[in-house]
Amino acid sequence: STYQSLLVSQATYYEEYRFADVFAQLKRAPESLAREIAEIPGVAQVRARVVVDVTLDVRGLDEPAAGRLVSIPERRMPMLNDLFIRRGRYIEPERSEEIIASEAFAEANDLKVGDPLNAVVNGRWKEFRIVGIALSPEYIYEVRGGGSIFPDNRRFGVLWVGRAGVASAFDMEGGFNDVALALAPGAVEADIIARLDLLLERYGGLGAYGREDQISHRFISDEIAQNRVSGNFVPTIFLGVAAFLLHIVLSRLVRTERSQIAILKAFGYGNLTIGFHYLKLALLPVLGGVALGTAAGLYFGSQITELYTMFYRFPLLRYEAGFGLVGMAVAISAAAAGLGAMGAVRGAVSLPPAEAMRPEPPARFRAGLIERFGLSRIVSPAARMILRNLARNPVKAMLSSLGIAMAVALLVVGLYFFDAINHIIKVQFQEVQREDVTVVFNLPAPSRVRHDIYNLPGVMRAEAFRAVPARLRFAHRSHRISLLGLGQGGELRRLIDEDLNAFQLPQEGLVLSAKLADLLGVGPGDTLTIEVLEGARPTRSARVAGLVDELIGISAYMDVNALNRLMREGGTVSGAYLSVDPGLAAQLYARLKRIPAVSGVNIREAAITSFNDTIAESLAISTTVLVVFACIIAFGVVYNGARIALSERGRDLASLRVLGFTRAEISFMLLGEQAILTLAAIPLGFAIGFGISAMIPSALDSELYRMPLVISARTYVFAFSVVTAAAILSGLAVIYRLRHLDLVAVLKTRE
């Protein structure tokens, strides 16, 4: 239901607020080009605009923030990527100081309608005033891009401003540097992108791309798809365990009711009638489950859907769970129950009356391993009874142990997600991104700027990098990426291998993240075509020198000197990674706010917080629910096994009590057997849980992040502890029943 609700909300929002189909950025083009773009066959609507990133001075925030100024018409009219005004109003004509702020940015900084906001606009300070707070389908997931894939709403926001004001400030009168297209039904997106690139090439176009590659849409769509995976994958495991338990319960029930089945058959009841009777016993829990499960499912679904409003900005996130969905859930649950009961039903209807009226033949008694190895002298009578019963009923023992193992496996799978998240944070933000601050320039800067960076207050270490927007091609596949040039021996931004050891960049060639290599279908030794999307837009080729496993994003790396040679430029840099003295950080941030060449400042701690607030928290919500239900099932499985064992062996235990065995001794016989089955099940459950967890990374693999197969010792300890606690509680419940066992009533039961 969460999956369907997100899908419907996304589609409705896109349609009502006209989310574009194709996007492109460029250096500058005249307005007349927009008319040429509109004439491309298949283009239904064009929105040419000015989009510029500026540095913001936000009240109460020491660090510099980045604002994306997006031009909008002076007078409100329907447009692509339209605005939903949450509070306030639209801008008024000829009021260049009026802006509309994105809701996520405003809420993160406690900004309200009427508040001022200062910015460095083309090297000059300008004071804006917020007149409205809005949402746009283009920024449901509000992230800056350019290598940043997690939102930092405190330090990055979208600001919509009148076209005339932003155009005059950045010499864009009569021109634009960003365009969005809506396509007509039946239009071929690839053809339109190709023709658009041809038109924009002479104007510094950075390569057009479709909606599927727009970062907000990509992240939202991946998240919705992962909801579908978890919505199918996890319930399948739970229903499999439930069907297994029903099979065990009903199979044992049939064995204890052999004589009743025989009498019914003798009186003329057919196989179908008897089989349907036991099938109804299996479906009876479904009736209670339908009532409780539907109510709980709708509640949890609505709560989880509401939690998504913390991460993604929809005008209205409608929760929908129709009768069809509930009916399907009921049908699947009933089918699982029926599947679990089939074996028991088949056993009930296959018994001939004459055979069923006789008691079930006893097991063949013969010397076992205890007697053969002469252990009977050192093992107590109670222990011998336990071991003999297990040896004479191996199938029943294995099934009982397997049921407990499945409960252990569910716990391991649930906690695996927490382990994976912790590993991602450790690897990405302690081993790969070790810098405190990343400074990005608005234009490539000459090599001498390195000295200026070193001289900034509080900078203890600086490592410059070069980032070049490019399209990588191999055969028919291509991908837009930013080539990142790093220096040799860098300590602040590193590449690491599977063993978390530093990976040295080769002096020539490309190093790709494994996910990017998979998207392009390349491996080490293959040669890629590099279409540079800045400056003179040269086309180069480079060999893939190696692959590196990364858990977040996709990347292409080169030695910075090799990248400079590839671009046939000097020691040009695009920014720097900085290690900063915490005591002087405030001075550094104040200085960076006033440097016009700086277009963005990224802070590692903010990235960690953003990761925890988005991916980690959304996974933690569903994982917590999974772990809670896994604990319930673990207790149910263990208690169920102990209760069935008591019902099966009630006469035997009562007989032993009459013969002089104490309550403690018969309790030891029953619970000792369950303890052995539980201890045998735990390592098996660990193995099954690991196997299921190994399938999850491939199901949740996306360009934004990958789940590593990492299961900590803490997870195994927790699973062991839960099952052990369930066994102890179940044992106490069984002991209570044994103490109140009616010996006379039990001994009257027919053999």
XYZ file of C-alpha atoms in Angstrom:
751
model
C 0.000 0.000 0.000
C 2.930 2.342 0.682
C 4.336 1.500 -2.748
C 1.022 2.183 -4.467
C 0.448 5.394 -2.521
C 3.865 6.791 -3.433
C 3.407 5.772 -7.063
C -0.013 7.435 -7.344
C 1.150 10.572 -5.519
C 4.179 10.882 -7.789
C 2.173 10.414 -10.997
C -0.542 12.850 -9.877
C 1.969 15.510 -8.871
C 3.885 15.197 -12.131
C 0.729 15.527 -14.195
C -0.895 18.392 -12.323
C 2.289 20.493 -12.120
C 3.655 19.578 -15.561
C 6.955 17.909 -14.746
C 9.231 18.120 -17.796
C 10.414 15.111 -19.830
C 13.805 16.391 -21.062
C 16.331 18.721 -19.437
C 19.492 20.474 -20.627
C 21.989 22.984 -19.286
C 24.230 25.222 -21.407
C 26.471 28.257 -21.152
C 24.239 30.854 -22.852
C 21.888 30.887 -25.822
C 19.623 33.588 -27.296
C 15.861 33.452 -26.750
C 15.371 32.816 -30.461
C 16.865 29.361 -29.980
C 13.903 28.419 -27.774
C 11.642 28.824 -30.824
C 13.889 26.491 -32.826
C 13.740 23.937 -30.034
C 9.928 24.159 -30.012
C 9.904 23.258 -33.722
C 11.609 19.898 -33.123
C 9.027 17.228 -34.018
C 7.628 15.684 -30.863
C 8.254 18.705 -28.598
C 4.997 19.865 -27.008
C 6.244 22.659 -24.759
C 9.499 24.504 -24.026
C 10.555 26.441 -20.955
C 13.780 28.412 -21.356
C 15.080 29.857 -18.119
C 18.079 31.165 -16.231
C 19.472 28.939 -13.467
C 22.450 30.092 -11.389
C 23.993 28.851 -8.133
C 24.945 31.557 -5.634
C 26.401 31.734 -2.138
C 23.902 32.544 0.623
C 24.371 34.089 4.044
C 21.621 32.485 6.111
C 20.719 33.923 9.490
C 21.879 31.610 12.290
C 24.116 29.511 10.023
C 27.880 29.912 10.341
C 28.718 27.953 7.210
C 28.029 29.368 3.762
C 24.920 27.954 2.092
C 24.285 27.521 -1.614
C 21.167 28.777 -3.307
C 19.953 27.843 -6.771
C 18.264 30.825 -8.391
C 15.685 29.581 -10.898
C 13.972 32.163 -13.056
C 10.182 32.237 -13.295
C 7.848 34.528 -15.263
C 7.131 37.925 -13.708
C 3.416 37.176 -13.869
C 2.032 33.811 -12.900
C 1.070 31.510 -15.736
C 1.015 27.737 -16.346
C 4.560 26.479 -16.948
C 6.654 23.340 -16.937
C 7.885 22.379 -13.452
C 5.191 24.627 -12.007
C 5.118 25.798 -8.388
C 2.762 24.734 -5.628
C 2.648 27.716 -3.275
C 2.453 26.278 0.225
C 2.519 29.636 2.027
C 2.706 33.264 0.971
C 2.220 34.442 -2.598
C 3.747 34.618 -6.062
C 6.301 37.340 -6.885
C 5.151 40.698 -8.218
C 6.453 42.225 -11.481
C 9.502 44.488 -11.343
C 10.312 43.480 -7.752
C 13.728 41.868 -8.270
C 14.279 41.443 -4.525
C 11.281 39.106 -4.126
C 11.915 35.380 -4.092
C 10.019 32.175 -3.410
C 11.964 29.679 -1.269
C 11.732 25.910 -1.372
C 9.877 24.442 1.585
C 12.666 22.060 2.626
C 15.238 24.888 2.771
C 12.866 27.238 4.588
C 11.912 24.681 7.228
C 15.517 23.586 7.820
C 16.546 27.211 8.481
C 13.323 28.351 10.162
C 12.693 30.897 7.404
C 9.252 32.433 7.095
C 7.416 34.606 4.630
C 8.783 38.133 4.942
C 12.261 37.128 6.159
C 15.342 38.609 4.420
C 17.996 36.430 2.764
C 21.426 37.684 1.643
C 23.291 36.317 -1.368
C 26.447 36.958 -3.366
C 25.030 37.643 -6.837
C 27.724 37.898 -9.491
C 30.264 39.235 -6.958
C 27.900 41.707 -5.245
C 25.854 41.375 -2.075
C 22.119 41.457 -2.630
C 19.309 41.234 -0.106
C 16.285 39.206 -1.134
C 12.963 38.965 0.671
C 10.958 35.766 0.876
C 7.364 36.295 -0.276
C 6.381 32.674 -0.679
C 7.316 29.102 0.201
C 6.727 26.530 -2.509
C 7.279 23.066 -3.920
C 8.167 21.940 -7.428
C 8.053 18.456 -9.020
C 11.623 19.102 -10.139
C 12.837 19.125 -6.525
C 10.823 16.505 -4.644
C 14.231 15.229 -3.587
C 16.107 18.491 -3.167
C 19.761 17.866 -3.889
C 22.319 20.066 -5.533
C 23.897 17.470 -7.822
C 27.402 17.755 -9.194
C 28.616 14.809 -7.135
C 26.343 15.438 -4.150
C 23.572 12.834 -3.955
C 22.168 13.479 -0.471
C 20.098 16.525 0.417
C 21.469 19.080 2.827
C 18.408 21.275 3.245
C 20.156 23.482 5.776
C 22.907 24.470 3.345
C 21.242 24.148 -0.049
C 17.929 25.512 -1.222
C 16.088 26.394 -4.396
C 14.994 30.023 -4.788
C 12.589 31.069 -7.548
C 13.116 34.651 -8.698
C 11.742 36.898 -11.444
C 13.329 36.379 -14.868
C 14.237 40.045 -15.393
C 16.115 40.427 -12.114
C 18.304 37.327 -12.397
C 18.904 37.891 -16.124
C 20.214 41.427 -15.602
C 22.439 40.336 -12.700
C 24.163 37.622 -14.755
C 24.161 39.209 -18.222
C 21.383 36.938 -19.443
C 19.000 39.521 -20.930
C 17.503 37.971 -24.010
C 19.170 34.652 -23.278
C 18.929 31.488 -21.193
C 21.223 28.784 -19.828
C 18.728 26.054 -18.926
C 15.857 24.505 -20.867
C 13.139 21.980 -20.057
C 10.901 20.223 -22.584
C 7.593 18.406 -22.465
C 7.168 15.757 -25.159
C 4.088 14.983 -27.195
C 2.518 11.518 -26.856
C 4.394 8.988 -28.982
C 7.539 11.119 -29.273
C 10.873 9.273 -29.231
C 12.911 10.752 -26.405
C 16.316 9.612 -27.741
C 15.739 11.314 -31.106
C 14.681 14.577 -29.492
C 17.685 14.539 -27.137
C 20.020 14.001 -30.109
C 18.510 16.923 -32.044
C 18.516 19.130 -28.946
C 22.220 18.405 -28.359
C 22.979 19.453 -31.939
C 21.199 22.781 -31.414
C 22.875 23.448 -28.064
C 26.395 22.310 -28.964
C 27.588 25.703 -30.211
C 26.147 27.357 -27.100
C 28.104 25.283 -24.594
C 25.466 22.627 -24.026
C 26.315 20.127 -21.304
C 24.309 17.304 -22.826
C 20.555 16.844 -22.666
C 19.054 14.025 -20.630
C 15.657 12.507 -20.030
C 13.503 12.364 -16.947
C 15.001 9.000 -15.967
C 18.385 10.696 -15.394
C 17.011 13.687 -13.499
C 18.371 13.202 -9.981
C 15.189 13.941 -8.026
C 13.093 11.636 -10.198
C 15.768 8.952 -10.192
C 16.024 8.871 -6.405
C 12.246 8.903 -5.858
C 11.701 6.189 -8.456
C 14.443 3.997 -6.952
C 12.941 4.441 -3.493
C 9.463 3.527 -4.737
C 10.855 0.492 -6.584
C 12.642 -0.655 -3.429
C 9.351 -0.410 -1.546
C 7.933 -2.814 -4.085
C 10.863 -5.201 -3.597
C 10.596 -5.168 0.197
C 6.803 -5.359 -0.058
C 7.124 -8.636 -1.952
C 10.318 -10.097 -0.539
C 9.752 -9.832 3.208
C 6.107 -11.033 3.307
C 7.106 -14.028 1.186
C 9.522 -15.114 3.915
C 6.924 -14.604 6.646
C 4.209 -16.467 4.735
C 6.636 -19.301 4.030
C 7.312 -19.679 7.761
C 3.578 -19.502 8.523
C 2.784 -22.207 5.952
C 5.535 -24.387 7.394
C 4.163 -24.025 10.928
C 0.633 -24.872 9.817
C 1.943 -27.967 8.092
C 3.654 -29.148 11.293
C 0.612 -28.442 13.498
C -1.952 -30.098 11.225
C 0.255 -33.077 10.377
C 0.631 -33.849 14.077
C -3.059 -33.221 14.652
C -3.991 -35.755 11.977
C -1.768 -38.358 13.609
C -3.519 -37.878 16.965
C -6.987 -38.138 15.387
C -6.534 -41.324 13.369
C -9.388 -43.129 15.080
C -11.836 -40.253 14.628
C -10.984 -40.112 10.918
C -11.575 -43.872 10.628
C -14.969 -43.662 12.359
C -16.069 -40.822 10.090
C -15.065 -42.801 7.008
C -16.846 -45.883 8.347
C -20.032 -43.833 8.722
C -19.798 -42.780 5.070
C -18.047 -39.421 5.121
C -16.035 -38.979 1.930
C -12.443 -37.927 1.507
C -13.479 -34.516 0.225
C -15.583 -33.773 3.321
C -12.866 -34.877 5.746
C -10.164 -33.075 3.805
C -12.226 -29.890 3.760
C -12.694 -30.153 7.547
C -8.939 -30.023 8.136
C -8.495 -27.365 5.492
C -10.957 -25.198 7.444
C -8.772 -25.658 10.518
C -5.910 -24.200 8.505
C -8.011 -21.329 7.231
C -9.405 -20.517 10.686
C -6.271 -18.558 11.720
C -6.602 -16.647 8.449
C -9.960 -15.242 9.583
C -8.407 -13.795 12.718
C -5.383 -12.714 10.729
C -7.552 -10.929 8.167
C -9.215 -8.796 10.827
C -6.065 -8.039 12.800
C -3.701 -7.951 9.835
C -5.857 -5.652 7.713
C -6.226 -3.148 10.540
C -2.532 -3.325 11.462
C -1.438 -3.242 7.807
C -3.525 -0.168 7.017
C -2.233 1.567 10.143
C 1.422 0.771 9.477
C 1.011 1.616 5.791
C -0.460 5.032 6.543
C 2.221 5.749 9.165
C 5.086 4.774 6.857
C 3.583 6.792 4.012
C 3.285 9.794 6.318
C 6.930 9.382 7.346
C 7.938 9.802 3.707
C 6.764 13.398 3.902
C 9.838 13.973 6.107
C 12.104 13.030 3.207
C 10.233 13.878 -0.002
C 8.288 17.005 -0.841
C 4.827 16.280 -2.254
C 1.961 18.822 -2.051
C -0.229 15.970 -0.872
C 0.892 12.430 -0.164
C -2.311 10.418 -0.403
C -2.464 7.038 1.282
C -4.451 4.561 -0.795
C -5.302 0.954 -0.005
C -8.289 -0.209 -2.010
C -10.476 -3.288 -1.652
C -8.521 -4.953 -4.441
C -5.267 -4.698 -2.506
C -6.834 -5.967 0.731
C -8.558 -8.770 -1.171
C -5.286 -9.782 -2.784
C -3.545 -9.840 0.611
C -6.321 -12.017 2.051
C -6.185 -14.373 -0.932
C -2.392 -14.747 -0.711
C -2.575 -15.410 3.048
C -5.313 -18.009 2.528
C -3.294 -19.622 -0.250
C -0.252 -19.839 2.032
C -2.367 -21.425 4.771
C -3.867 -23.859 2.274
C -0.445 -24.766 0.949
C 0.768 -25.485 4.456
C -2.256 -27.672 5.132
C -2.096 -29.720 1.917
C 0.265 -32.344 3.318
C -1.864 -32.847 6.428
C -5.088 -32.996 4.404
C -3.555 -35.533 2.052
C -2.567 -37.647 5.062
C -6.100 -37.440 6.464
C -7.907 -38.544 3.315
C -5.442 -41.306 2.396
C -5.999 -43.411 5.537
C -8.154 -46.549 4.957
C -10.743 -46.922 7.777
C -9.500 -50.319 8.935
C -5.927 -49.118 9.235
C -6.858 -45.807 10.819
C -8.893 -47.503 13.577
C -5.739 -49.178 14.808
C -3.280 -47.105 16.830
C -0.309 -45.792 14.892
C 2.336 -48.542 14.897
C 5.067 -47.841 17.418
C 8.604 -47.121 16.330
C 10.921 -50.069 15.924
C 12.991 -50.345 19.056
C 16.591 -51.396 18.613
C 19.979 -50.524 20.004
C 20.953 -47.002 19.153
C 24.175 -45.034 19.170
C 24.111 -44.703 22.963
C 24.050 -48.452 23.443
C 26.517 -49.166 20.666
C 29.125 -46.835 22.077
C 28.482 -47.910 25.659
C 27.305 -44.490 26.764
C 24.203 -45.793 28.513
C 26.184 -46.228 31.740
C 27.207 -42.601 31.935
C 23.984 -41.033 30.612
C 21.012 -40.699 32.946
C 17.729 -42.472 32.097
C 16.052 -39.153 31.335
C 18.835 -38.162 28.927
C 18.676 -41.593 27.245
C 14.937 -41.130 26.669
C 15.568 -37.726 25.063
C 18.223 -39.045 22.698
C 16.243 -42.151 21.792
C 13.116 -40.149 21.005
C 15.103 -37.870 18.701
C 16.797 -40.816 16.995
C 13.503 -42.626 16.392
C 11.727 -39.566 14.972
C 14.399 -37.943 12.804
C 12.006 -36.338 10.303
C 9.883 -34.755 13.024
C 13.010 -33.544 14.817
C 14.406 -32.037 11.620
C 11.151 -30.229 10.828
C 10.896 -28.851 14.349
C 14.486 -27.654 14.230
C 13.968 -26.150 10.764
C 11.005 -24.138 12.030
C 13.138 -22.598 14.767
C 15.947 -22.015 12.262
C 13.585 -19.991 10.048
C 12.778 -17.759 13.012
C 16.497 -17.228 13.613
C 16.944 -16.457 9.905
C 14.257 -13.773 10.010
C 16.057 -12.044 12.866
C 19.367 -12.162 10.996
C 17.758 -10.704 7.854
C 16.093 -7.922 9.823
C 19.269 -6.845 11.568
C 21.344 -7.180 8.392
C 19.968 -3.831 7.179
C 21.343 -2.037 10.247
C 24.733 -3.690 9.710
C 24.761 -2.648 6.057
C 23.902 0.968 6.892
C 26.608 1.162 9.552
C 29.141 -0.304 7.119
C 28.225 2.241 4.433
C 28.718 5.097 6.888
C 32.035 3.666 8.071
C 33.436 3.104 4.583
C 32.122 6.218 2.852
C 32.604 8.797 5.577
C 35.618 7.435 7.442
C 37.697 5.762 4.735
C 36.720 7.480 1.448
C 35.533 10.993 2.342
C 37.984 12.051 5.045
C 37.908 15.769 4.317
C 36.117 18.199 6.618
C 35.074 20.651 3.912
C 34.849 20.566 0.116
C 35.117 23.873 -1.741
C 33.784 24.036 -5.314
C 34.552 26.893 -7.721
C 31.952 28.249 -10.128
C 34.489 28.060 -13.003
C 37.707 26.071 -13.487
C 40.547 28.004 -11.832
C 44.250 28.177 -12.693
C 46.795 26.202 -10.682
C 47.953 29.254 -8.696
C 44.651 29.200 -6.788
C 46.077 26.244 -4.823
C 48.236 28.672 -2.845
C 45.220 30.848 -2.057
C 43.403 27.796 -0.702
C 46.332 26.876 1.557
C 46.303 30.396 2.990
C 42.629 30.355 4.013
C 42.148 30.556 7.807
C 41.995 27.206 9.581
C 43.110 25.097 6.606
C 45.553 22.430 7.813
C 45.670 20.382 4.601
C 44.285 20.953 1.124
C 44.050 18.655 -1.883
C 42.893 20.188 -5.157
C 40.763 18.247 -7.630
C 39.571 18.703 -11.201
C 36.013 17.800 -12.204
C 35.074 17.650 -15.891
C 31.486 17.006 -17.043
C 31.524 14.371 -19.763
C 29.542 11.670 -21.484
C 31.220 8.259 -21.469
C 30.401 6.010 -24.419
C 31.048 2.356 -25.087
C 29.349 0.746 -28.069
C 25.651 1.699 -27.846
C 25.772 2.579 -24.143
C 26.497 5.990 -22.661
C 26.315 7.777 -19.325
C 26.700 11.400 -18.203
C 29.229 11.669 -15.403
C 31.723 14.075 -13.920
C 35.301 12.870 -14.410
C 37.088 13.465 -11.139
C 40.824 14.074 -11.190
C 42.621 13.360 -7.909
C 46.248 13.822 -6.917
C 48.584 10.924 -6.157
C 48.918 10.010 -2.495
C 45.870 11.963 -1.382
C 44.738 11.465 2.198
C 41.492 13.415 2.275
C 39.663 11.756 -0.631
C 40.729 8.170 -1.257
C 39.785 5.172 -3.297
C 39.758 1.910 -1.375
C 39.572 -1.758 -2.279
C 37.406 -4.498 -0.768
C 39.813 -4.856 2.173
C 39.556 -1.101 2.917
C 43.136 -0.531 1.767
C 43.991 2.597 -0.203
C 43.772 2.094 -3.965
C 46.398 4.043 -5.899
C 45.237 5.746 -9.075
C 47.257 4.722 -12.135
C 49.107 7.530 -13.855
C 47.149 6.900 -17.063
C 43.674 5.634 -17.790
C 40.319 5.664 -16.068
C 39.216 3.992 -12.856
C 35.464 3.379 -12.770
C 33.187 2.386 -9.941
C 31.979 -1.171 -10.486
C 28.363 -0.016 -10.864
C 29.266 2.464 -13.607
C 31.308 -0.202 -15.395
C 28.277 -2.493 -15.249
C 26.015 0.225 -16.697
C 28.452 0.783 -19.561
C 29.222 -2.904 -20.022
C 32.992 -2.414 -19.776
C 35.867 -3.973 -17.900
C 39.583 -3.319 -17.394
C 41.360 -2.960 -20.723
C 38.353 -1.626 -22.663
C 38.616 1.781 -24.310
C 35.940 4.404 -23.646
C 35.015 7.424 -25.736
C 34.915 10.588 -23.617
C 32.770 13.436 -24.921
C 33.739 16.447 -22.806
C 30.765 18.732 -22.103
C 32.571 21.968 -21.250
C 34.892 24.430 -22.970
C 35.718 23.409 -26.537
C 33.874 20.076 -25.978
C 36.656 17.839 -27.289
C 36.165 14.114 -27.824
C 38.882 11.911 -26.346
C 39.414 8.234 -25.645
C 40.866 6.520 -22.586
C 41.464 2.980 -21.444
C 39.754 1.551 -18.369
C 42.692 0.877 -16.062
C 40.740 -0.596 -13.149
C 37.526 -0.850 -11.179
C 36.789 0.114 -7.603
C 33.837 -0.989 -5.483
C 31.923 1.962 -4.087
C 28.771 1.864 -2.014
C 27.421 5.348 -2.757
C 26.922 6.892 -6.176
C 28.808 6.152 -9.385
C 32.129 7.738 -10.307
C 34.918 7.891 -12.859
C 38.416 8.811 -11.654
C 41.701 9.826 -13.247
C 45.019 11.055 -12.019
C 44.606 14.843 -11.958
C 47.698 15.362 -14.131
C 46.431 12.799 -16.630
C 43.067 14.554 -16.739
C 44.780 17.908 -17.310
C 46.730 16.351 -20.179
C 43.550 14.806 -21.566
C 41.947 18.261 -21.547
C 45.170 19.782 -22.929
C 45.209 22.404 -20.202
C 47.566 23.462 -17.457
C 47.106 22.601 -13.803
C 43.467 23.706 -13.799
C 41.440 22.862 -10.680
C 37.703 22.798 -9.947
C 37.865 22.830 -6.160
C 39.645 21.425 -3.143
C 39.188 19.067 -0.220
C 40.155 20.680 3.066
C 41.123 19.481 6.518
C 40.087 22.243 8.891
C 41.052 23.250 12.421
C 37.722 23.153 14.306
C 38.671 26.211 16.342
C 39.060 28.304 13.176
C 36.168 26.831 11.176
C 33.923 29.859 11.805
C 36.569 32.201 10.359
C 36.960 29.959 7.313
C 33.213 29.898 6.659
C 32.938 33.669 7.024
C 35.755 34.111 4.483
C 34.253 31.622 2.013
C 30.910 33.445 2.078
C 32.609 36.486 0.560
C 34.630 34.824 -2.183
C 32.696 35.229 -5.476
C 34.616 32.401 -7.164
C 33.248 29.857 -4.641
C 29.931 28.382 -5.779
C 29.529 25.733 -3.127
C 30.818 24.474 0.201
C 30.079 20.888 1.231
C 30.644 19.749 4.809
C 31.267 16.090 5.573
C 29.353 16.077 8.855
C 26.355 17.497 7.031
C 26.606 14.700 4.456
C 26.611 12.089 7.233
C 23.565 13.703 8.837
C 21.824 13.847 5.477
C 22.532 10.163 4.828
C 21.170 9.237 8.255
C 18.078 11.392 7.728
C 17.223 9.921 4.324
C 18.390 6.448 3.361
C 19.374 5.252 6.838
C 16.183 6.433 8.541
C 13.825 5.181 5.824
C 15.484 1.751 5.952
C 15.487 1.788 9.748
C 11.726 2.315 9.843
C 10.897 -0.751 7.764
C 13.691 -2.775 9.375
C 12.416 -2.076 12.896
C 8.979 -3.364 11.921
C 10.611 -6.456 10.408
C 12.665 -7.155 13.543
C 9.626 -6.761 15.826
C 7.610 -9.262 13.801
C 10.610 -11.583 13.590
C 10.824 -11.589 17.400
C 7.121 -12.433 17.630
C 7.498 -15.280 15.149
C 10.588 -16.566 16.961
C 8.624 -16.846 20.190
C 5.667 -18.368 18.358
C 7.794 -21.021 16.673
C 9.585 -22.106 19.850
C 6.472 -22.062 22.033
C 4.472 -23.861 19.349
C 7.033 -26.665 19.197
C 7.078 -27.096 22.957
C 3.271 -27.160 23.222
C 2.896 -29.729 20.434
C 5.550 -31.903 22.019
C 3.627 -31.745 25.315
C 0.337 -32.714 23.655
C 2.001 -35.624 21.822
C 3.811 -36.998 24.856
C 1.301 -36.139 27.554
C 0.362 -39.809 28.154
C 4.008 -40.904 28.252
C 4.918 -38.196 30.740
C 1.896 -38.939 32.906
C 2.833 -42.637 32.924
C 6.344 -41.746 34.036
C 4.913 -39.619 36.842
C 2.837 -42.586 38.026
C 5.927 -44.790 37.882
C 7.697 -42.441 40.296
C 9.514 -39.864 38.129
C 9.477 -36.365 39.576
C 8.101 -33.259 37.870
C 11.665 -32.032 37.441
C 12.662 -35.243 35.646
C 9.736 -35.265 33.198
C 10.223 -31.529 32.605
C 13.870 -32.241 31.805
C 12.832 -34.982 29.331
C 10.444 -32.700 27.449
C 12.381 -29.447 27.593
C 15.760 -31.121 27.113
C 14.570 -32.375 23.741
C 13.374 -28.877 22.814
C 16.695 -27.421 23.972
C 18.638 -29.787 21.708
C 16.395 -28.903 18.752
C 16.803 -25.189 19.481
C 20.593 -25.380 19.785
C 20.788 -27.368 16.547
C 18.531 -24.824 14.831
C 20.584 -21.748 15.701
C 23.612 -22.384 13.412
C 21.251 -23.566 10.676
C 19.247 -20.357 11.091
C 22.454 -18.326 10.864
C 23.265 -20.039 7.566
C 19.750 -19.533 6.149
C 19.717 -15.898 7.285
C 23.078 -15.277 5.643
C 21.821 -16.870 2.419
C 18.688 -14.717 2.338
C 20.715 -11.600 3.171
C 23.044 -12.411 0.271
C 20.093 -12.050 -2.112
C 19.089 -8.602 -0.840
C 21.977 -6.494 -2.302
C 21.073 -7.493 -5.857
C 17.414 -6.641 -5.209
C 18.246 -3.184 -3.774
C 21.038 -2.283 -6.209
C 20.727 1.256 -7.605
C 22.945 4.037 -8.905
C 22.536 5.993 -5.684
C 23.731 3.341 -3.244
C 24.466 -0.367 -2.909
C 23.887 -2.605 0.109
C 27.046 -4.469 1.159
C 26.834 -8.048 2.409
C 28.008 -7.396 5.966
C 26.589 -9.174 9.009
C 28.139 -8.314 12.342
C 28.698 -10.590 15.323
C 26.230 -8.388 17.202
C 23.469 -9.491 14.832
C 24.145 -13.165 15.494
C 24.299 -12.534 19.243
C 20.969 -10.709 19.163
C 19.286 -13.473 17.144
C 20.706 -16.075 19.532
C 19.511 -14.087 22.545
C 15.964 -13.647 21.212
C 15.542 -17.337 20.414
C 17.093 -18.334 23.727
C 14.743 -15.986 25.588
C 11.802 -17.425 23.637
C 12.908 -20.959 24.567
C 13.186 -20.029 28.262
C 9.764 -18.370 28.340
C 8.230 -21.288 26.452
C 9.873 -23.696 28.876
C 8.389 -21.852 31.844
C 4.936 -21.999 30.243
C 5.299 -25.746 29.623
C 6.541 -26.361 33.173
C 3.438 -24.613 34.457
C 1.264 -26.960 32.418
C 3.216 -29.989 33.572
C 2.662 -29.017 37.191
C -1.077 -28.953 36.560
C -1.151 -32.152 34.482
C -4.253 -34.244 35.332
C -2.714 -37.732 35.521
C -6.022 -39.591 35.691
C -7.551 -37.785 32.719
C -4.448 -38.230 30.577
C -4.097 -41.950 31.399
C -7.736 -42.549 30.384
C -6.870 -41.516 26.821
C -6.943 -44.449 24.373
C -3.684 -45.637 22.917
